[in-house]
């Protein structure tokens, strides 16, 4: 007995199953079966193609919708002129050979030691090597209250030829104007550059590795901002705090996702989009929040993270 069945029942069951298997084998061996299989394969293939086409269409429709929104936004009038001029433009910095990489460094007039350290750092040495096709420039405002600092700054600029100067007062509340000045300078005097990396003058970075990451991101993204992203940071309302923002300037309690300004990377096409967006949005003085958190979404420039796109802040 096997599971309640007699020996004879088991034998009959085996015979029937064997016959069925033979019939199945014969069926799948006939030309008619081959035709059925081909029809099934074709149907499956057609369904897969339809699925691929559907997803492609959905993606294209999403892209078209986003592009229409960007065009509609950029059709709005300019409301921010960011009134400044370059008093030392270095307009020929990119004329000999179009660099692959432009490194822009916002710096205060009195940060002589920091700029000297940057020039001697790996990022400075990378830019000095002509085979790397890279440029490094500092961006500095004026300091009318300190004529001695301004004289020293002019001498430094003459000696090194790597300082772009603007005619607005260089103070912390004007960091947005300085950020916009770097975007405008790139588009005006270095439009054929491929990538732009912005770093503060008191951080350490591995420029070669950062550039490698940006090249890799460009395989999947035409436009992007690479950086260390903050998500929904609370707005500081204490007017004694360095990062105070009034409710009149920004009414919401949290900032949108944005990338910290200590290190940012983007292709030059994104520079153009971000600059145009900055001209058309009500600004807040925190430049990284405004440009990467408020302007970027308006022109469909995504924020990207990468665990190796980092900087160290050792202090100077």
Tab-separated table of C-alpha atoms in Angstrom, residues 107 111-121 124 138 152 156 160 162 201 316:
chain	number	residue	atom	x	y	z
A	107	UNK	CA	37.105	84.294	-1.380
A	111	UNK	CA	42.011	85.728	2.860
A	112	UNK	CA	45.577	85.957	1.584
A	113	UNK	CA	46.782	82.902	3.468
A	114	UNK	CA	43.864	80.758	2.321
A	115	UNK	CA	44.413	81.614	-1.340
A	116	UNK	CA	48.123	80.891	-1.008
A	117	UNK	CA	47.318	77.489	0.507
A	118	UNK	CA	44.793	76.710	-2.256
A	119	UNK	CA	47.396	77.474	-4.956
A	120	UNK	CA	49.816	75.043	-3.306
A	121	UNK	CA	47.159	72.380	-2.702
A	124	UNK	CA	45.946	74.332	-7.402
A	138	UNK	CA	39.221	83.266	-7.127
A	152	UNK	CA	47.682	94.052	-1.094
A	156	UNK	CA	48.413	89.629	-5.359
A	160	UNK	CA	49.189	85.490	-9.870
A	162	UNK	CA	43.962	84.307	-10.985
A	201	UNK	CA	38.787	78.604	-0.025
A	316	UNK	CA	43.036	77.150	7.634
